[in-house]
Tab-separated table of C-alpha atoms in Angstrom:
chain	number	residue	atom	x	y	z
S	615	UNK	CA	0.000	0.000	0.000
S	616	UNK	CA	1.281	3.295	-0.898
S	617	UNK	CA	1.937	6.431	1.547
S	618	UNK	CA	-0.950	8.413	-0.361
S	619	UNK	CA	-3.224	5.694	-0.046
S	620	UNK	CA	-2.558	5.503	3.806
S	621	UNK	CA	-3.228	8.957	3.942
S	622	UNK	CA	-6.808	8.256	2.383
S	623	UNK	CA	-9.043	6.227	4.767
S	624	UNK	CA	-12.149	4.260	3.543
S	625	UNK	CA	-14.466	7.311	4.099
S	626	UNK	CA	-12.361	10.131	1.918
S	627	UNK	CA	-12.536	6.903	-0.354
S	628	UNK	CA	-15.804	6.969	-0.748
S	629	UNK	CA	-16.645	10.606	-0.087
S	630	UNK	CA	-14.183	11.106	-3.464
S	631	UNK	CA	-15.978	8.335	-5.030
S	632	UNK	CA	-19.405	10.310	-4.427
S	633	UNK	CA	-18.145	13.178	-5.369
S	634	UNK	CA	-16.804	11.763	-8.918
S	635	UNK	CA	-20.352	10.558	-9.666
S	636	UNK	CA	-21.109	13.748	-9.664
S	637	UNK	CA	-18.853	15.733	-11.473
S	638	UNK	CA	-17.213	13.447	-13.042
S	639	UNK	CA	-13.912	15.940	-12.278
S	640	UNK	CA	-10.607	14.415	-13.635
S	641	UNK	CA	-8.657	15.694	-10.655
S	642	UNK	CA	-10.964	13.841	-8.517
S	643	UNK	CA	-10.264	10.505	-11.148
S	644	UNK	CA	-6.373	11.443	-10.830
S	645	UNK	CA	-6.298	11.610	-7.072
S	646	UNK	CA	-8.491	8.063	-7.030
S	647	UNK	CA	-6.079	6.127	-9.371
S	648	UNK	CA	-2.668	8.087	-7.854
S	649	UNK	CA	-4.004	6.488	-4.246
S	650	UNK	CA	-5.072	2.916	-5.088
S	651	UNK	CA	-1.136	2.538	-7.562
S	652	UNK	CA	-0.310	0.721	-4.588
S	653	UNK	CA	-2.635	-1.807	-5.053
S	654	UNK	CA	-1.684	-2.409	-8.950
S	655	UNK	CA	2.139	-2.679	-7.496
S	656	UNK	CA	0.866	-5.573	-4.916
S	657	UNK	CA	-1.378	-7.631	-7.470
S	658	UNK	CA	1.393	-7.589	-10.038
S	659	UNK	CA	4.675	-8.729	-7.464
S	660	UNK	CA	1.893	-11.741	-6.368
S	661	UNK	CA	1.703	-12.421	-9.528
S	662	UNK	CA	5.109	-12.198	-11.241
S	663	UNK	CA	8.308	-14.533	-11.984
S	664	UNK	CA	5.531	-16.063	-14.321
S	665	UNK	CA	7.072	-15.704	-17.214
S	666	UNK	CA	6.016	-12.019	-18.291
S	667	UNK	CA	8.187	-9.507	-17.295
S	668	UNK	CA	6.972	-7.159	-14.011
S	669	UNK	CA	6.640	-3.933	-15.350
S	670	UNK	CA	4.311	-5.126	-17.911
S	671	UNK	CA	2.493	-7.066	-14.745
S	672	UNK	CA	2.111	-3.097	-13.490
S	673	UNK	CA	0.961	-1.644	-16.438
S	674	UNK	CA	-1.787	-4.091	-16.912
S	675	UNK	CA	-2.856	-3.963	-13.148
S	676	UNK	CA	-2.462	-0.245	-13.096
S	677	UNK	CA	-5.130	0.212	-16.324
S	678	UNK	CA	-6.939	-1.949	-14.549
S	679	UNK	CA	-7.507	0.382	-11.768
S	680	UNK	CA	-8.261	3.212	-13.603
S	681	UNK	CA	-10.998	1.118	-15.561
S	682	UNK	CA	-11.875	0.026	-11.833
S	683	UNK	CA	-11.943	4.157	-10.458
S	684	UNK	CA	-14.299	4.600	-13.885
S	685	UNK	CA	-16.557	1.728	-13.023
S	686	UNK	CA	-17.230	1.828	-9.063
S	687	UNK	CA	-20.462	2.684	-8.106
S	688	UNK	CA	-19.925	3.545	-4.424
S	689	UNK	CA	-24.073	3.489	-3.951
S	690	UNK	CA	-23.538	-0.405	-3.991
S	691	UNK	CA	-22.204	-0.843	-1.019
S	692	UNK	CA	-18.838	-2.617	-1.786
S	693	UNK	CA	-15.546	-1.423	-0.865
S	694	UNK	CA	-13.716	-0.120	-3.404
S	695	UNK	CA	-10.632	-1.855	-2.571
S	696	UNK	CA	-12.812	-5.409	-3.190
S	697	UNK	CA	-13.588	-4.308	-6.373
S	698	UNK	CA	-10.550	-3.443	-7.857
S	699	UNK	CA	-8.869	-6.373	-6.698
S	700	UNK	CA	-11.421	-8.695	-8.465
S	701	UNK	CA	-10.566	-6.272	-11.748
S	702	UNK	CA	-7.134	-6.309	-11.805
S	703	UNK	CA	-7.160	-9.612	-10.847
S	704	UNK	CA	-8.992	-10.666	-14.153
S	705	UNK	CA	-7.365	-8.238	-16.449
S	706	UNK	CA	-4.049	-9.812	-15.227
S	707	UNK	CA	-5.571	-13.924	-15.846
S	708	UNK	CA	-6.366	-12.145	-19.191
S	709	UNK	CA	-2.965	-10.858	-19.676
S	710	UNK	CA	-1.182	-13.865	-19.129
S	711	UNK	CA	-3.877	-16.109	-21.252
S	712	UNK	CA	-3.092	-13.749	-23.998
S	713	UNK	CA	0.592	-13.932	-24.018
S	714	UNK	CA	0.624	-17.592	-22.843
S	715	UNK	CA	0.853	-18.059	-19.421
S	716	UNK	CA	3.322	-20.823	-20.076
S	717	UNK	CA	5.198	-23.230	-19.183
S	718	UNK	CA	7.961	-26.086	-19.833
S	719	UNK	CA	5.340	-28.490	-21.269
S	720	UNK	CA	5.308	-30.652	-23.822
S	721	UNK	CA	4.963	-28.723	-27.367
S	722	UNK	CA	1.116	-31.037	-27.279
S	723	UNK	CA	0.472	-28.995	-24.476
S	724	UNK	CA	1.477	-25.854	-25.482
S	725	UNK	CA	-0.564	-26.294	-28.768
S	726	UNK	CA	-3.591	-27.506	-26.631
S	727	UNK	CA	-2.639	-24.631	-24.613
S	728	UNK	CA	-3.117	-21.978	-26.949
S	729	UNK	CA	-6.018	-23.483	-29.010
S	730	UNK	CA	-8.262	-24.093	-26.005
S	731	UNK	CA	-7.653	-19.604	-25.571
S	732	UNK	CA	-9.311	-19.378	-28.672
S	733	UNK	CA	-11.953	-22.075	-28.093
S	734	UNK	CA	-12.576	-20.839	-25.131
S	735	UNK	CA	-13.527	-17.178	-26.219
S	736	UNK	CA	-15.834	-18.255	-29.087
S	737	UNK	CA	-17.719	-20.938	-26.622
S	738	UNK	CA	-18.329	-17.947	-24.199
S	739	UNK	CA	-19.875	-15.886	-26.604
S	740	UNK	CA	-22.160	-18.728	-28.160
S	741	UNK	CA	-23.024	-20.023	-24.741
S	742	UNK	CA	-23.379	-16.707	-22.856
S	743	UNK	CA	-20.884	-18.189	-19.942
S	744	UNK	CA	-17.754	-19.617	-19.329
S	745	UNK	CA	-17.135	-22.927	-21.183
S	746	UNK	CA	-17.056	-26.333	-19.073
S	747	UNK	CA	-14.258	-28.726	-19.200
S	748	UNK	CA	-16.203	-31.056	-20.912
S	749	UNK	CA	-17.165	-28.519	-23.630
S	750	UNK	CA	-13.628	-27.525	-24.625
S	751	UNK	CA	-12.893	-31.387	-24.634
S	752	UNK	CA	-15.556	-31.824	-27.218
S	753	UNK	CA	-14.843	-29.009	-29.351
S	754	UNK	CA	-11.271	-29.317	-29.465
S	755	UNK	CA	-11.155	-33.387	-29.621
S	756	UNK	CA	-9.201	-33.550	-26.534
S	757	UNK	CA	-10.063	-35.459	-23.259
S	758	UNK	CA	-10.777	-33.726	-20.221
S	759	UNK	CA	-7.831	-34.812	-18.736
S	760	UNK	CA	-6.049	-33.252	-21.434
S	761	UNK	CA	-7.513	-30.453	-21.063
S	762	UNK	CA	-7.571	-29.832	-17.152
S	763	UNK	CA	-3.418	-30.664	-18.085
S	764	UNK	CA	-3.040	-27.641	-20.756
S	765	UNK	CA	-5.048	-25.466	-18.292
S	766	UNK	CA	-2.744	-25.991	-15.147
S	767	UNK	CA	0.244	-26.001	-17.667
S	768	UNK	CA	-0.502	-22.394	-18.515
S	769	UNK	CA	-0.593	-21.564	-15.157
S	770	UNK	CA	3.174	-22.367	-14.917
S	771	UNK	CA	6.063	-19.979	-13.686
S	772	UNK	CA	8.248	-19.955	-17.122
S	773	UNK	CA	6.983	-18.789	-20.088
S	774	UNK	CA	6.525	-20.792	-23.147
S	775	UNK	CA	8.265	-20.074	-26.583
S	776	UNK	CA	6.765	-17.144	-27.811
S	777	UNK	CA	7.351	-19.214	-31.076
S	778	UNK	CA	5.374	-22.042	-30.426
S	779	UNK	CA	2.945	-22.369	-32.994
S	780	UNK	CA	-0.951	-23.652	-32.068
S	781	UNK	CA	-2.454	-25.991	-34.824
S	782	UNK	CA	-3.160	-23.240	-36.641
S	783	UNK	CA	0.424	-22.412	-37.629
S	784	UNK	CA	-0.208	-19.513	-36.358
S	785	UNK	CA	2.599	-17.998	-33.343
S	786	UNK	CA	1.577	-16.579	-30.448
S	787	UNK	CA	3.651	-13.830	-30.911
S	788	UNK	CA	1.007	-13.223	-33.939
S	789	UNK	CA	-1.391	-12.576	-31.215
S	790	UNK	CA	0.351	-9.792	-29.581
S	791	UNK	CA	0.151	-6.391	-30.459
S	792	UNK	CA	3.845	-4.231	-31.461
S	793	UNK	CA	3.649	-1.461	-28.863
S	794	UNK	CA	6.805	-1.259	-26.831
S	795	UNK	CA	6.445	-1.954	-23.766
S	796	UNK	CA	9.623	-0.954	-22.428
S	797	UNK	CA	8.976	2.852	-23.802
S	798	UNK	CA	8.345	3.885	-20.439
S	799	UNK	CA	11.212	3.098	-19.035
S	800	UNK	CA	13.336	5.347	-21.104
S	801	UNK	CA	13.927	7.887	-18.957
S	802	UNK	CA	15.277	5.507	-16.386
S	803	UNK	CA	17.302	3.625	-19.050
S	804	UNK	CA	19.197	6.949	-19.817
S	805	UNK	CA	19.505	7.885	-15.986
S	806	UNK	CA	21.339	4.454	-15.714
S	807	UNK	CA	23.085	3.620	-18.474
S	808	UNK	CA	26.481	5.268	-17.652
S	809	UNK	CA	26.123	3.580	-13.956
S	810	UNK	CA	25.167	0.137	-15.711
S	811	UNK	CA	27.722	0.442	-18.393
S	812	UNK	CA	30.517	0.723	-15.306
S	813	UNK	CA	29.492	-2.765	-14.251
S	814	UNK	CA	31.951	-5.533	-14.916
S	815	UNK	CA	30.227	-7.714	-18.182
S	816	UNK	CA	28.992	-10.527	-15.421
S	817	UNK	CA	27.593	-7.822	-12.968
S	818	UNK	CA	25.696	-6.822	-15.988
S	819	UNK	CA	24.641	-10.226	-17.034
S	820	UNK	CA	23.130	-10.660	-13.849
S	821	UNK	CA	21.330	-7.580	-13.301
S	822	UNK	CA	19.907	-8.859	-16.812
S	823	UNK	CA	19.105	-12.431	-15.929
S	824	UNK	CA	17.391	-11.153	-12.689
S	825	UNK	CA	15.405	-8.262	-13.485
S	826	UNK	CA	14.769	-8.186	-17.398
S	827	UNK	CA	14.584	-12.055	-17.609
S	828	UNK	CA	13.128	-12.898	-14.206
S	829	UNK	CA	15.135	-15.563	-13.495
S	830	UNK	CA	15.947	-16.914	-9.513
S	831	UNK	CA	18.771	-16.291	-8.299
S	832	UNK	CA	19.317	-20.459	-8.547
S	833	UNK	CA	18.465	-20.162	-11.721
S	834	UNK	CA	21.886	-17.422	-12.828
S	835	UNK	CA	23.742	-19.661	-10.470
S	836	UNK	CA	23.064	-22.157	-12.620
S	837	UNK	CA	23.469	-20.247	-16.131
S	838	UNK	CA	26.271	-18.522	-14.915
S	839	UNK	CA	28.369	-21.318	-13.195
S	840	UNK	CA	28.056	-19.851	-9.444
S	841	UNK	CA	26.823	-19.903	-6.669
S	842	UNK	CA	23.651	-18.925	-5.231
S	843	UNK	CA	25.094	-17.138	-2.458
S	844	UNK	CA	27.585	-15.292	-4.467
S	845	UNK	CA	24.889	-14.535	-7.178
S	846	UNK	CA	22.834	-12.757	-3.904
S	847	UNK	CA	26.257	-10.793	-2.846
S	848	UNK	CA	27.085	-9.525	-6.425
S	849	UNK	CA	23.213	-8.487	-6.620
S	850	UNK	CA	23.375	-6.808	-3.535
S	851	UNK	CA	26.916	-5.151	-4.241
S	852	UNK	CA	25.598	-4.054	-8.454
S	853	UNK	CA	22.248	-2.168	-7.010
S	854	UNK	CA	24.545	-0.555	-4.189
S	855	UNK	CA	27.118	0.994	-6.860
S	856	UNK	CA	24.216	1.742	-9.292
S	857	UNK	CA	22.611	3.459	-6.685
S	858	UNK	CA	25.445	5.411	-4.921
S	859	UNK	CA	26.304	5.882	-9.087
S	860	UNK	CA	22.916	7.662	-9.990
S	861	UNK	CA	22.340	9.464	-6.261
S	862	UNK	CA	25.668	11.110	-7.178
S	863	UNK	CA	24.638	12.029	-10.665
S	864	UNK	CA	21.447	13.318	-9.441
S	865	UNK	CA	22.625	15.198	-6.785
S	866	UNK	CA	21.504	18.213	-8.167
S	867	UNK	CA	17.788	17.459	-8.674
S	868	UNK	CA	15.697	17.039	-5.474
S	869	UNK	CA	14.918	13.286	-5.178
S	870	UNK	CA	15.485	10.699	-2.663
S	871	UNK	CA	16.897	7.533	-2.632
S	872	UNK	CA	13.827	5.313	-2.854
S	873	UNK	CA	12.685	6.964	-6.379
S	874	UNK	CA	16.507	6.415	-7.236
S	875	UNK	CA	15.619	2.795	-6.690
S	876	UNK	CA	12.349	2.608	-8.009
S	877	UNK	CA	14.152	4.005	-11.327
S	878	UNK	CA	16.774	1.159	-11.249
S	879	UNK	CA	14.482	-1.656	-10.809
S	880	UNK	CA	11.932	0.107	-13.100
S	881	UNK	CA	14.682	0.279	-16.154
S	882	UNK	CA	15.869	-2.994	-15.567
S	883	UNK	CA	12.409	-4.118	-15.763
S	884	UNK	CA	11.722	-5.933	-13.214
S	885	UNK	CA	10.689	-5.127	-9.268
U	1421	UNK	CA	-9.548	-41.012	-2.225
U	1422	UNK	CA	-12.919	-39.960	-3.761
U	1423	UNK	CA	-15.973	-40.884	-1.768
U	1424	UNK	CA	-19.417	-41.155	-4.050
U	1425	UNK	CA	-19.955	-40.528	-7.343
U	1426	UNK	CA	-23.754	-38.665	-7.586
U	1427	UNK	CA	-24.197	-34.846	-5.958
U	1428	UNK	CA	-21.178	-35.211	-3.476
U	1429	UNK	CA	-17.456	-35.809	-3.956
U	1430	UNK	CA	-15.144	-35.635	-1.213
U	1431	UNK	CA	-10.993	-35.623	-1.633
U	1432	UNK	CA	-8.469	-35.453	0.163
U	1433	UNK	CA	-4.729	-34.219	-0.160
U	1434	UNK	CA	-1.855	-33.819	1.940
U	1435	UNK	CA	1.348	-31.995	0.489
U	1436	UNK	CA	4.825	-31.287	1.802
U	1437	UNK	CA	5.475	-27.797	1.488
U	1438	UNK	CA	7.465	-27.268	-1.195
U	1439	UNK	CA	6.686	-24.813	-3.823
U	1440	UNK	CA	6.730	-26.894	-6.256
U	1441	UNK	CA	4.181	-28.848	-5.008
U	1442	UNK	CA	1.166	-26.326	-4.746
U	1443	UNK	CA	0.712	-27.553	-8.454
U	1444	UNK	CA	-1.097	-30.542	-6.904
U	1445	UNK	CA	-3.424	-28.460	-4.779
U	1446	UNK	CA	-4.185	-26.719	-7.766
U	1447	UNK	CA	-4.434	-29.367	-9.834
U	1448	UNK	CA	-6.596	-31.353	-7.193
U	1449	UNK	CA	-9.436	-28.086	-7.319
U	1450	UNK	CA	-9.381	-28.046	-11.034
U	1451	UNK	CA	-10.074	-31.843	-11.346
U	1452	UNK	CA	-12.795	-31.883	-9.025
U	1453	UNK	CA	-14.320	-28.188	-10.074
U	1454	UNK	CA	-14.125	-29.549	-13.854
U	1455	UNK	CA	-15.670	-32.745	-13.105
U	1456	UNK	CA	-18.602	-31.066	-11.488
U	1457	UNK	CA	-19.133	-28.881	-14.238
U	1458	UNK	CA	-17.484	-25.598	-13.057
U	1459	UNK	CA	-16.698	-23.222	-15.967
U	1460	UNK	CA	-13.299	-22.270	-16.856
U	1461	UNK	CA	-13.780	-18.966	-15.510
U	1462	UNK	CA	-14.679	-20.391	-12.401
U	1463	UNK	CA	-11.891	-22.807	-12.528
U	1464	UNK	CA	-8.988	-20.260	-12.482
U	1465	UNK	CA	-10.363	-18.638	-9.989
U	1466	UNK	CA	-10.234	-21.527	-7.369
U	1467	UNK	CA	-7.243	-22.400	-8.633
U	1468	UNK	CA	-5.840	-19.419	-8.363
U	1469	UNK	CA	-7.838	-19.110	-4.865
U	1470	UNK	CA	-6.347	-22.354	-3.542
U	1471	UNK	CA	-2.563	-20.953	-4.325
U	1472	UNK	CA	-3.301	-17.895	-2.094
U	1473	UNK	CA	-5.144	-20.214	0.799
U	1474	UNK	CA	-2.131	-22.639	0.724
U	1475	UNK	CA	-0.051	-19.038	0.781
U	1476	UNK	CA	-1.352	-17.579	3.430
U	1477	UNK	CA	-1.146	-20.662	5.421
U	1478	UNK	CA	2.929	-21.525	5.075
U	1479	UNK	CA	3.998	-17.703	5.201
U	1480	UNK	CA	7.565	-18.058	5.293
U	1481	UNK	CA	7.317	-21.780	6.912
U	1482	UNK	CA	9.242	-24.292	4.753
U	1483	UNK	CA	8.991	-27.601	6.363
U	1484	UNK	CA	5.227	-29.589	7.834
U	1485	UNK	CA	2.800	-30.518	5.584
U	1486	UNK	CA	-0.419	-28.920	3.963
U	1487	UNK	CA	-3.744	-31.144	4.433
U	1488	UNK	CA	-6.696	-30.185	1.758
U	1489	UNK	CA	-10.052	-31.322	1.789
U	1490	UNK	CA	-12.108	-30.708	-1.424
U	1491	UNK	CA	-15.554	-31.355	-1.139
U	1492	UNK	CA	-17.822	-30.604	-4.156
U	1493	UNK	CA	-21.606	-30.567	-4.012
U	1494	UNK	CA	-24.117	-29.815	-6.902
U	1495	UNK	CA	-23.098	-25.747	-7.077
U	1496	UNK	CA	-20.424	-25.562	-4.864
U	1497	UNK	CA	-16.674	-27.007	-3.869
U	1498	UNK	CA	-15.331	-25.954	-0.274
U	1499	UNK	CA	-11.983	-26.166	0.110
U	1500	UNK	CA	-10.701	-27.010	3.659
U	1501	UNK	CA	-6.825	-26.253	4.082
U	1502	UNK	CA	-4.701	-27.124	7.473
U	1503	UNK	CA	-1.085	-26.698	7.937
U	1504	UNK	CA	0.802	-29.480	10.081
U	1505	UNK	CA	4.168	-28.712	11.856
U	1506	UNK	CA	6.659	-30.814	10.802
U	1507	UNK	CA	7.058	-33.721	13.187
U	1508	UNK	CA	3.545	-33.710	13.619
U	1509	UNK	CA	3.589	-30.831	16.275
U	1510	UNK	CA	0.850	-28.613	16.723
U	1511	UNK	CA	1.375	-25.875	14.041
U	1512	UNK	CA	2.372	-22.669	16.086
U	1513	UNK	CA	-1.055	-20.684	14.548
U	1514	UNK	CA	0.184	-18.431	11.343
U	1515	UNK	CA	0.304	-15.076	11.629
U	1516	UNK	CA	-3.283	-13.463	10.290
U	1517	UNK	CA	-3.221	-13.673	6.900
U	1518	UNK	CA	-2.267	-10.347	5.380
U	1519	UNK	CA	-4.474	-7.311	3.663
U	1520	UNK	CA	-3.806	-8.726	-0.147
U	1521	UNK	CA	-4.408	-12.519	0.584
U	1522	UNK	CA	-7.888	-11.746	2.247
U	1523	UNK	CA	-8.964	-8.915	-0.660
U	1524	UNK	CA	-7.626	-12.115	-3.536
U	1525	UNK	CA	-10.035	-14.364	-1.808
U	1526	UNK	CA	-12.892	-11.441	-1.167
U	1527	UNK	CA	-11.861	-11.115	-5.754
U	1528	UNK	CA	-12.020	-14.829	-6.289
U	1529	UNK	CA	-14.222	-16.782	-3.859
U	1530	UNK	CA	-17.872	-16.410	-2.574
U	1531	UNK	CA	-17.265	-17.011	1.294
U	1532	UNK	CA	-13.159	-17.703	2.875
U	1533	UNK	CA	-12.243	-17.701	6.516
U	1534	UNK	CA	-9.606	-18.969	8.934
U	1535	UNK	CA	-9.602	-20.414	12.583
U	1536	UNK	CA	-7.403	-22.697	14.466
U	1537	UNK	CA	-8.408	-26.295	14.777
U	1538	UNK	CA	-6.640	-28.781	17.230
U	1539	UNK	CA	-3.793	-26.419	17.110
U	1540	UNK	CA	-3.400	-26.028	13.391
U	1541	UNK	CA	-3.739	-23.179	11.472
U	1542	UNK	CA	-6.390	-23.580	9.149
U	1543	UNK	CA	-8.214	-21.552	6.033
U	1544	UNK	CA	-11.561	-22.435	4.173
U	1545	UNK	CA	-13.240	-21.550	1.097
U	1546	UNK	CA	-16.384	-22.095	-0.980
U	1547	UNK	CA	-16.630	-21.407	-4.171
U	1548	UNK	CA	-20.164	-21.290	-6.327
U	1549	UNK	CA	-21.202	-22.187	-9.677
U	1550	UNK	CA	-21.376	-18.457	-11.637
U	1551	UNK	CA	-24.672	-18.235	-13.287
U	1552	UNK	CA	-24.799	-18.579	-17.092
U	1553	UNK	CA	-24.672	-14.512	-18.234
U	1554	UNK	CA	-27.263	-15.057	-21.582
């Protein structure tokens, strides 16, 4: 939870909430969404190292709680809080559906994985509800158990192949749109760039393999041929220089060191 | 174990915890939530529900043993989650689960709790058949 949303108890919730029904005032919105970021930031660390990078996990939760401040309808009676969870908790399940919430499977799986995504839209819009297990087994000629499998495979922390066809020969990297998500982060990328760039080539590769790639830090051990204790020190050691590097080269701007953090994690693109 | 085959299905799990083997519990709620006819929908969110009870259970704990009871009836499935010290001490009761667990479940579930029983930290939840939208 964020310091502004501390500041705003339940009531100047709601009284805000009121107040946006009825002028609809977008410094009212602003001041809604700017207090309940905390909650995006939450939802997406519970539900990264899933194979899709954080910040993206931030940007979908955070849309979702602007959708969330433009949908609440504080006459019903529901905390607001409740209600954004359950939205950015199934604009996130949509998220990773969409770019393959997957897996190490077996390439059947994957394929099963990614046609049962599409099945499963068109059966909800002929049937007016969410499919059955049985019903995705019939249309796409799998069993159930098959099915239930494929499900609970793209629920798995690595990601697939974004190259992994469906049976359709189509990739699911066809599926995704082009923006760049990373364009955000450009600011950051500049502030660090110097400090990153005086990081031995392994301090680097780390930094990369932890917070662009998302990997443990068993995992590097692993790929890099460490460790897991030294991969934790040399973490440790590359955010202290990167921060003492860019708290020195922003001395002259009014910031403090937690936003100096925030900025490293957010341009290496992870938390 | 699965106990009658008409309106009622009872199972029952028990799980080391390990990480890697919350897939089962997951697994476990999917099975039974897809052979009662759950939707999909409905499905990832118990499965995704039964990740945060197990969650909020362990905390930080890394050794003892998870017990689940899944019991399905026509338009519900209650999951029933207990946490074992290892040994088979009483579990020293979990710290309350925190803010974010309890708003997932409030997101995911129709009813949750938690309470103590013979000295083991335990969670619940039910979750009900959505009605068809059309």
């Amino acid at each position: 939870m964020t310091a502004d949303e501390a500041r705003t108890p339940v009531e100047d919730t709601k009284a805000l909430f009121f107040e946006l029904a009825a002028n609809r005032d977008p410094a009212v919105r602003d001041r809604l969404v700017t207090a309940h970021l905390g909650l995006a930031h939450q939802l997406a660390r519970r539900y990264a190292n899933r194979g899709e990078p954080y910040e993206d996990l931030v940007q979908v939760a955070s849309l979702a709680i602007v959708k969330s401040v433009d949908r609440f309808d504080p006459g019903r009676g529901v905390e607001f809080t409740t209600f954004a969870t359950r939205t950015v908790i199934g604009e996130l399940k949509r998220h990773f559906r969409d770019k393959g919430w997957a897996v190490r499977a077996p390439r059947r799986v994957q394929e099963l994985y990614l046609e049962l995504g599409k099945v499963t839209e068109s059966l909800a819009q002929e049937l007016g509800r969410s499919p059955t297990v049985g019903e995705l087994a019939a249309t796409t000629g799998a069993s159930e158990e098959a099915v239930l499998e494929a499900l609970e495979a793209g629920q798995g922390y690595r990601t697939s192949s974004i190259d992994a066809t469906d049976r359709n020969e189509e990739t699911l990297a066809s599926h995704i749109g082009t923006e760049d998500a990373s364009l955000d982060t450009v600011e950051d990328r500049e502030l660090l760039a110097p400090a990153l760039a005086q990081l031995a080539p392994r301090e680097q590769l780390i930094l990369q393999l932890r917070f662009s790639q998302g990997l443990t830090q068993s995992e590097i051990a692993t790929r890099v041929g460490i460790s897991q204790m030294h991969v934790s020190r040399l973490l440790a050691a590359s955010l202290e220089r990167l921060r003492k590097s860019v708290s020195a080269s922003e001395s002259r701007s009014p910031s403090d060191g937690e936003e100096h953090e925030s900025n490293a994690r957010s341009a290496l693109g992870r938390r | 174990m699965v106990d009658g085959k008409t309106t009622t299905v009872s199972v029952d799990l028990s799980i080391p915890v390990q990480a890697d083997l919350v897939v089962l519990a997951r697994l476990t709620a999917a099975t039974v939530a897809g052979r009662a006819g759950f939707g999909v929908e409905d499905i990832e969110d118990l499965r995704l529900a039964v990740e945060e009870l197990c969650l909020s259970l362990v905390c930080s704990r890394e050794d003892g043993r998870l017990h689940l009871t899944y019991e399905c009836e026509d338009d519900s499935i209650t999951v029933d989650c207990s946490y074992e010290a290892a040994g088979g001490e009483s579990g020293t009761p979990g710290r309350d689960a925190d803010d974010l667990s309890l708003r997932i479940l409030d997101a995911l579930v129709d009813e949750h709790g938690r309470d103590v029983r013979d000295g083991r930290p335990s969670a619940w939840l039910c979750k009900r058949r959505a009605a068809a939208t059309a």
